[in-house]
Amino acid sequence: MTFSTLFTIVMALIFARIFWLKIKDVSMKSESFKQLPAKDQLSVLKECLLNNPTETNLKNLKEFSQKQGVELDIKSYRPFIKKQQELTRRKDALAEDNELFTAEAEWIDQILPMEFEEAKLAKQENRFEDYILHSLEGVARLYSDRAILSELDSLVQDYPKAKVLAQGYRELMELRDSSGADDESLKKLRAAKESWEKELLQVDIEQ
C-alpha cells in the first residue's frame, strides 16, 4: 500500500470512493491479501472502510483488530454508515460528503498504523534512522489533515525536517481546497503530492 493511493483518496474525496472500493474489495478476497504483513492488511482494511462505510467493512476491521489483541469500539462509527446511506440517495450532497469523509478519516486515524510501533521499538533500541523512517512511513498511512500535521509536529524535536514537511503539507491542503475537480487540476495536485511524498520518505539525518 503506497502513500500515493492514500493521498489520492484525500485529494479526490467522493470521486475516488467507488473507484478505489472496487480495487480494494478484490484485493481483500485474494490470496495476495492474506499473505500481506499485518501492517499492510490493516492499511487495506482501514482504506476499505473509509472508501465504503458499510457494516461488513466495519466488522472486518473489528475482527482484524481483535486478532491483534485490540478491542475496537465500532458503535461510534455506525452513525457515519447511516449518514453515508442518506447522502448516497442525494445528488446535491458533495459538500456534506466531504465533511463526512473528514470525520470518517479522523475516526480511522485513531487506529494508528503499525509503523508507529516499529518506530517506537527502533527508538528504544537506539536505531535512530529506522525510528525516523518508520515514523514517516506511519505518517504516509494517515488520512486526516489533523493527524498528519500532529504527527509531523511531534517529530520536529527529533527530526527538524518534519517542520518543513508540515509546512509543505499545509501548502498542499491549500492547493487541494482551492482546486477544481477537472483532469488538469487533478494532474496538478498529483504532481504536487508526488513531490511532497518524495520529500516525506527521504530521510535526511544531520551528522
PDB file of C-alpha atoms in Angstrom:
ATOM      1  CA  MET A   1       0.000   0.000   0.000  1.00  0.00           C
ATOM      2  CA  THR A   2       1.544   3.289  -1.049  1.00  0.00           C
ATOM      3  CA  PHE A   3       1.065   6.830   0.158  1.00  0.00           C
ATOM      4  CA  SER A   4       0.100   7.664  -3.429  1.00  0.00           C
ATOM      5  CA  THR A   5      -3.059   5.599  -3.000  1.00  0.00           C
ATOM      6  CA  LEU A   6      -3.927   7.180   0.315  1.00  0.00           C
ATOM      7  CA  PHE A   7      -3.331  10.773  -0.750  1.00  0.00           C
ATOM      8  CA  THR A   8      -5.360  10.233  -3.933  1.00  0.00           C
ATOM      9  CA  ILE A   9      -8.339   9.467  -1.716  1.00  0.00           C
ATOM     10  CA  VAL A  10      -7.878  12.676   0.232  1.00  0.00           C
ATOM     11  CA  MET A  11      -7.487  14.679  -2.955  1.00  0.00           C
ATOM     12  CA  ALA A  12     -10.381  13.232  -4.914  1.00  0.00           C
ATOM     13  CA  LEU A  13     -12.730  12.680  -1.952  1.00  0.00           C
ATOM     14  CA  ILE A  14     -16.118  11.484  -3.171  1.00  0.00           C
ATOM     15  CA  PHE A  15     -14.848  10.954  -6.729  1.00  0.00           C
ATOM     16  CA  ALA A  16     -12.493   8.209  -5.530  1.00  0.00           C
ATOM     17  CA  ARG A  17     -14.835   6.222  -3.295  1.00  0.00           C
ATOM     18  CA  ILE A  18     -16.296   3.867  -5.890  1.00  0.00           C
ATOM     19  CA  PHE A  19     -13.103   3.551  -7.915  1.00  0.00           C
ATOM     20  CA  TRP A  20     -10.888   2.577  -5.003  1.00  0.00           C
ATOM     21  CA  LEU A  21     -13.531   0.358  -3.452  1.00  0.00           C
ATOM     22  CA  LYS A  22     -13.525  -1.971  -6.460  1.00  0.00           C
ATOM     23  CA  ILE A  23      -9.760  -2.340  -6.305  1.00  0.00           C
ATOM     24  CA  LYS A  24      -9.586  -2.990  -2.594  1.00  0.00           C
ATOM     25  CA  ASP A  25     -12.514  -5.416  -2.456  1.00  0.00           C
ATOM     26  CA  VAL A  26     -10.800  -7.618  -4.995  1.00  0.00           C
ATOM     27  CA  SER A  27      -7.544  -7.430  -3.038  1.00  0.00           C
ATOM     28  CA  MET A  28      -9.190  -8.489   0.222  1.00  0.00           C
ATOM     29  CA  LYS A  29     -10.570 -11.669  -1.319  1.00  0.00           C
ATOM     30  CA  SER A  30      -7.301 -12.712  -2.887  1.00  0.00           C
ATOM     31  CA  GLU A  31      -4.528 -14.899  -1.558  1.00  0.00           C
ATOM     32  CA  SER A  32      -2.147 -11.996  -2.007  1.00  0.00           C
ATOM     33  CA  PHE A  33      -4.066 -10.060   0.656  1.00  0.00           C
ATOM     34  CA  LYS A  34      -3.781 -12.932   3.126  1.00  0.00           C
ATOM     35  CA  GLN A  35      -0.039 -13.062   2.554  1.00  0.00           C
ATOM     36  CA  LEU A  36       0.480  -9.372   3.278  1.00  0.00           C
ATOM     37  CA  PRO A  37       2.209  -8.359   6.512  1.00  0.00           C
ATOM     38  CA  ALA A  38      -0.221  -7.389   9.267  1.00  0.00           C
ATOM     39  CA  LYS A  39       0.598  -3.691   8.911  1.00  0.00           C
ATOM     40  CA  ASP A  40      -0.367  -3.800   5.227  1.00  0.00           C
ATOM     41  CA  GLN A  41      -3.557  -5.754   5.916  1.00  0.00           C
ATOM     42  CA  LEU A  42      -4.555  -3.120   8.456  1.00  0.00           C
ATOM     43  CA  SER A  43      -3.960  -0.381   5.915  1.00  0.00           C
ATOM     44  CA  VAL A  44      -6.152  -2.127   3.336  1.00  0.00           C
ATOM     45  CA  LEU A  45      -8.973  -2.735   5.823  1.00  0.00           C
ATOM     46  CA  LYS A  46      -8.956   0.872   7.007  1.00  0.00           C
ATOM     47  CA  GLU A  47      -8.973   2.115   3.457  1.00  0.00           C
ATOM     48  CA  CYS A  48     -11.872  -0.163   2.517  1.00  0.00           C
ATOM     49  CA  LEU A  49     -13.931   1.235   5.367  1.00  0.00           C
ATOM     50  CA  LEU A  50     -13.025   4.817   4.535  1.00  0.00           C
ATOM     51  CA  ASN A  51     -13.999   4.386   0.900  1.00  0.00           C
ATOM     52  CA  ASN A  52     -17.134   2.401   1.575  1.00  0.00           C
ATOM     53  CA  PRO A  53     -18.588   2.819   5.077  1.00  0.00           C
ATOM     54  CA  THR A  54     -20.537  -0.432   5.470  1.00  0.00           C
ATOM     55  CA  GLU A  55     -21.249  -2.786   8.336  1.00  0.00           C
ATOM     56  CA  THR A  56     -19.300  -5.541   6.585  1.00  0.00           C
ATOM     57  CA  ASN A  57     -16.153  -3.446   6.233  1.00  0.00           C
ATOM     58  CA  LEU A  58     -16.509  -2.224   9.807  1.00  0.00           C
ATOM     59  CA  LYS A  59     -16.776  -5.780  11.131  1.00  0.00           C
ATOM     60  CA  ASN A  60     -13.801  -6.864   9.028  1.00  0.00           C
ATOM     61  CA  LEU A  61     -11.707  -4.185  10.697  1.00  0.00           C
ATOM     62  CA  LYS A  62     -13.006  -5.136  14.141  1.00  0.00           C
ATOM     63  CA  GLU A  63     -12.220  -8.817  13.552  1.00  0.00           C
ATOM     64  CA  PHE A  64      -8.694  -7.985  12.446  1.00  0.00           C
ATOM     65  CA  SER A  65      -8.167  -5.736  15.466  1.00  0.00           C
ATOM     66  CA  GLN A  66      -9.334  -8.485  17.815  1.00  0.00           C
ATOM     67  CA  LYS A  67      -6.797 -10.874  16.305  1.00  0.00           C
ATOM     68  CA  GLN A  68      -4.153  -8.260  17.101  1.00  0.00           C
ATOM     69  CA  GLY A  69      -5.353  -8.067  20.698  1.00  0.00           C
ATOM     70  CA  VAL A  70      -7.059  -4.697  20.288  1.00  0.00           C
ATOM     71  CA  GLU A  71     -10.717  -4.089  21.117  1.00  0.00           C
ATOM     72  CA  LEU A  72     -12.270  -1.644  18.675  1.00  0.00           C
ATOM     73  CA  ASP A  73     -15.393   0.325  19.579  1.00  0.00           C
ATOM     74  CA  ILE A  74     -17.343   0.168  16.338  1.00  0.00           C
ATOM     75  CA  LYS A  75     -20.551   1.662  17.707  1.00  0.00           C
ATOM     76  CA  SER A  76     -19.182   5.181  17.327  1.00  0.00           C
ATOM     77  CA  TYR A  77     -18.607   4.589  13.615  1.00  0.00           C
ATOM     78  CA  ARG A  78     -22.124   3.414  12.783  1.00  0.00           C
ATOM     79  CA  PRO A  79     -23.579   6.956  12.527  1.00  0.00           C
ATOM     80  CA  PHE A  80     -21.166   7.516   9.629  1.00  0.00           C
ATOM     81  CA  ILE A  81     -22.611   4.484   7.850  1.00  0.00           C
ATOM     82  CA  LYS A  82     -26.137   5.785   8.321  1.00  0.00           C
ATOM     83  CA  LYS A  83     -25.167   9.255   7.096  1.00  0.00           C
ATOM     84  CA  GLN A  84     -23.408   7.827   4.055  1.00  0.00           C
ATOM     85  CA  GLN A  85     -26.528   5.882   3.099  1.00  0.00           C
ATOM     86  CA  GLU A  86     -28.543   9.090   3.305  1.00  0.00           C
ATOM     87  CA  LEU A  87     -26.094  11.057   1.163  1.00  0.00           C
ATOM     88  CA  THR A  88     -25.910   8.324  -1.457  1.00  0.00           C
ATOM     89  CA  ARG A  89     -29.559   8.952  -2.296  1.00  0.00           C
ATOM     90  CA  ARG A  90     -28.962  12.667  -2.883  1.00  0.00           C
ATOM     91  CA  LYS A  91     -27.449  14.392  -5.897  1.00  0.00           C
ATOM     92  CA  ASP A  92     -26.519  17.651  -4.138  1.00  0.00           C
ATOM     93  CA  ALA A  93     -24.515  16.203  -1.261  1.00  0.00           C
ATOM     94  CA  LEU A  94     -20.913  16.787  -2.345  1.00  0.00           C
ATOM     95  CA  ALA A  95     -20.098  19.307   0.394  1.00  0.00           C
ATOM     96  CA  GLU A  96     -21.708  17.158   3.075  1.00  0.00           C
ATOM     97  CA  ASP A  97     -19.906  14.090   1.776  1.00  0.00           C
ATOM     98  CA  ASN A  98     -16.594  15.905   2.059  1.00  0.00           C
ATOM     99  CA  GLU A  99     -17.400  16.802   5.667  1.00  0.00           C
ATOM    100  CA  LEU A 100     -18.374  13.207   6.353  1.00  0.00           C
ATOM    101  CA  PHE A 101     -15.145  11.981   4.782  1.00  0.00           C
ATOM    102  CA  THR A 102     -13.156  14.242   7.100  1.00  0.00           C
ATOM    103  CA  ALA A 103     -14.955  12.882  10.167  1.00  0.00           C
ATOM    104  CA  GLU A 104     -14.510   9.295   8.997  1.00  0.00           C
ATOM    105  CA  ALA A 105     -10.815   9.857   8.348  1.00  0.00           C
ATOM    106  CA  GLU A 106     -10.272  11.278  11.824  1.00  0.00           C
ATOM    107  CA  TRP A 107     -12.055   8.271  13.353  1.00  0.00           C
ATOM    108  CA  ILE A 108      -9.961   5.831  11.349  1.00  0.00           C
ATOM    109  CA  ASP A 109      -6.744   7.640  12.250  1.00  0.00           C
ATOM    110  CA  GLN A 110      -7.403   6.764  15.880  1.00  0.00           C
ATOM    111  CA  ILE A 111      -6.284   3.279  14.808  1.00  0.00           C
ATOM    112  CA  LEU A 112      -2.617   4.074  14.434  1.00  0.00           C
ATOM    113  CA  PRO A 113      -0.613   2.463  11.628  1.00  0.00           C
ATOM    114  CA  MET A 114       1.652  -0.305  12.924  1.00  0.00           C
ATOM    115  CA  GLU A 115       4.635   1.583  11.582  1.00  0.00           C
ATOM    116  CA  PHE A 116       4.461   3.789  14.670  1.00  0.00           C
ATOM    117  CA  GLU A 117       5.028   0.750  16.888  1.00  0.00           C
ATOM    118  CA  GLU A 118       8.032  -0.126  14.752  1.00  0.00           C
ATOM    119  CA  ALA A 119       9.263   3.432  15.216  1.00  0.00           C
ATOM    120  CA  LYS A 120       8.817   3.224  18.987  1.00  0.00           C
ATOM    121  CA  LEU A 121      10.818  -0.001  19.164  1.00  0.00           C
ATOM    122  CA  ALA A 122      13.568   1.401  16.957  1.00  0.00           C
ATOM    123  CA  LYS A 123      13.869   4.454  19.205  1.00  0.00           C
ATOM    124  CA  GLN A 124      14.128   2.268  22.307  1.00  0.00           C
ATOM    125  CA  GLU A 125      16.907   0.304  20.621  1.00  0.00           C
ATOM    126  CA  ASN A 126      18.727   3.496  19.598  1.00  0.00           C
ATOM    127  CA  ARG A 127      18.239   2.818  15.886  1.00  0.00           C
ATOM    128  CA  PHE A 128      17.651   6.473  15.143  1.00  0.00           C
ATOM    129  CA  GLU A 129      17.402   6.368  11.347  1.00  0.00           C
ATOM    130  CA  ASP A 130      14.960   3.440  11.493  1.00  0.00           C
ATOM    131  CA  TYR A 131      12.948   5.349  14.094  1.00  0.00           C
ATOM    132  CA  ILE A 132      12.608   8.330  11.761  1.00  0.00           C
ATOM    133  CA  LEU A 133      11.905   6.186   8.693  1.00  0.00           C
ATOM    134  CA  HIS A 134       9.157   4.165  10.384  1.00  0.00           C
ATOM    135  CA  SER A 135       7.645   7.353  11.799  1.00  0.00           C
ATOM    136  CA  LEU A 136       7.452   8.865   8.319  1.00  0.00           C
ATOM    137  CA  GLU A 137       6.033   5.621   6.914  1.00  0.00           C
ATOM    138  CA  GLY A 138       3.360   5.870   9.587  1.00  0.00           C
ATOM    139  CA  VAL A 139       2.554   9.430   8.538  1.00  0.00           C
ATOM    140  CA  ALA A 140       2.200   8.161   4.980  1.00  0.00           C
ATOM    141  CA  ARG A 141      -0.595   5.878   6.153  1.00  0.00           C
ATOM    142  CA  LEU A 142      -2.648   8.508   7.886  1.00  0.00           C
ATOM    143  CA  TYR A 143      -5.706  10.020   6.218  1.00  0.00           C
ATOM    144  CA  SER A 144      -6.769  13.180   8.024  1.00  0.00           C
ATOM    145  CA  ASP A 145      -5.036  16.531   7.839  1.00  0.00           C
ATOM    146  CA  ARG A 146      -5.162  16.831  11.612  1.00  0.00           C
ATOM    147  CA  ALA A 147      -3.401  13.515  12.259  1.00  0.00           C
ATOM    148  CA  ILE A 148      -0.749  14.078   9.600  1.00  0.00           C
ATOM    149  CA  LEU A 149       0.154  17.516  10.916  1.00  0.00           C
ATOM    150  CA  SER A 150       0.040  16.371  14.535  1.00  0.00           C
ATOM    151  CA  GLU A 151       2.477  13.531  13.914  1.00  0.00           C
ATOM    152  CA  LEU A 152       4.831  15.725  11.924  1.00  0.00           C
ATOM    153  CA  ASP A 153       4.758  18.424  14.596  1.00  0.00           C
ATOM    154  CA  SER A 154       5.541  15.845  17.296  1.00  0.00           C
ATOM    155  CA  LEU A 155       8.554  14.679  15.299  1.00  0.00           C
ATOM    156  CA  VAL A 156      10.183  18.105  14.916  1.00  0.00           C
ATOM    157  CA  GLN A 157      12.315  17.903  18.062  1.00  0.00           C
ATOM    158  CA  ASP A 158      13.996  14.695  16.872  1.00  0.00           C
ATOM    159  CA  TYR A 159      13.804  15.435  13.158  1.00  0.00           C
ATOM    160  CA  PRO A 160      13.867  19.149  12.246  1.00  0.00           C
ATOM    161  CA  LYS A 161      12.934  18.416   8.631  1.00  0.00           C
ATOM    162  CA  ALA A 162       9.465  17.476   9.894  1.00  0.00           C
ATOM    163  CA  LYS A 163       8.752  21.205  10.291  1.00  0.00           C
ATOM    164  CA  VAL A 164       9.441  21.742   6.584  1.00  0.00           C
ATOM    165  CA  LEU A 165       7.301  18.714   5.722  1.00  0.00           C
ATOM    166  CA  ALA A 166       4.426  20.059   7.811  1.00  0.00           C
ATOM    167  CA  GLN A 167       4.577  23.417   6.055  1.00  0.00           C
ATOM    168  CA  GLY A 168       4.688  21.664   2.700  1.00  0.00           C
ATOM    169  CA  TYR A 169       1.608  19.686   3.643  1.00  0.00           C
ATOM    170  CA  ARG A 170      -0.250  22.833   4.658  1.00  0.00           C
ATOM    171  CA  GLU A 171       0.510  24.239   1.222  1.00  0.00           C
ATOM    172  CA  LEU A 172      -0.860  21.045  -0.323  1.00  0.00           C
ATOM    173  CA  MET A 173      -4.025  21.466   1.719  1.00  0.00           C
ATOM    174  CA  GLU A 174      -4.475  24.988   0.371  1.00  0.00           C
ATOM    175  CA  LEU A 175      -3.911  23.799  -3.177  1.00  0.00           C
ATOM    176  CA  ARG A 176      -6.347  20.924  -2.724  1.00  0.00           C
ATOM    177  CA  ASP A 177      -9.058  23.037  -1.117  1.00  0.00           C
ATOM    178  CA  SER A 178      -8.908  25.691  -3.846  1.00  0.00           C
ATOM    179  CA  SER A 179      -8.658  23.232  -6.719  1.00  0.00           C
ATOM    180  CA  GLY A 180     -11.251  22.217  -9.235  1.00  0.00           C
ATOM    181  CA  ALA A 181     -12.071  18.571  -9.936  1.00  0.00           C
ATOM    182  CA  ASP A 182     -11.234  18.644 -13.646  1.00  0.00           C
ATOM    183  CA  ASP A 183      -8.469  16.494 -15.105  1.00  0.00           C
ATOM    184  CA  GLU A 184      -5.957  19.316 -15.388  1.00  0.00           C
ATOM    185  CA  SER A 185      -6.468  20.397 -11.786  1.00  0.00           C
ATOM    186  CA  LEU A 186      -6.135  16.833 -10.506  1.00  0.00           C
ATOM    187  CA  LYS A 187      -2.993  16.389 -12.581  1.00  0.00           C
ATOM    188  CA  LYS A 188      -1.502  19.449 -10.902  1.00  0.00           C
ATOM    189  CA  LEU A 189      -2.474  18.108  -7.486  1.00  0.00           C
ATOM    190  CA  ARG A 190      -0.925  14.721  -8.178  1.00  0.00           C
ATOM    191  CA  ALA A 191       2.324  16.350  -9.264  1.00  0.00           C
ATOM    192  CA  ALA A 192       2.430  18.445  -6.093  1.00  0.00           C
ATOM    193  CA  LYS A 193       1.588  15.420  -3.980  1.00  0.00           C
ATOM    194  CA  GLU A 194       4.296  13.294  -5.580  1.00  0.00           C
ATOM    195  CA  SER A 195       6.865  15.989  -4.928  1.00  0.00           C
ATOM    196  CA  TRP A 196       5.859  16.219  -1.267  1.00  0.00           C
ATOM    197  CA  GLU A 197       5.726  12.443  -0.926  1.00  0.00           C
ATOM    198  CA  LYS A 198       9.271  12.137  -2.229  1.00  0.00           C
ATOM    199  CA  GLU A 199      10.450  14.584   0.407  1.00  0.00           C
ATOM    200  CA  LEU A 200       8.432  12.856   3.127  1.00  0.00           C
ATOM    201  CA  LEU A 201      10.030   9.460   2.611  1.00  0.00           C
ATOM    202  CA  GLN A 202      13.534  10.811   2.025  1.00  0.00           C
ATOM    203  CA  VAL A 203      15.211  10.593   5.416  1.00  0.00           C
ATOM    204  CA  ASP A 204      17.768  13.375   5.872  1.00  0.00           C
ATOM    205  CA  ILE A 205      19.759  12.906   9.047  1.00  0.00           C
ATOM    206  CA  GLU A 206      22.140  15.679  10.069  1.00  0.00           C
ATOM    207  CA  GLN A 207      25.517  14.286  11.022  1.00  0.00           C
TER     208      GLN A 207
END
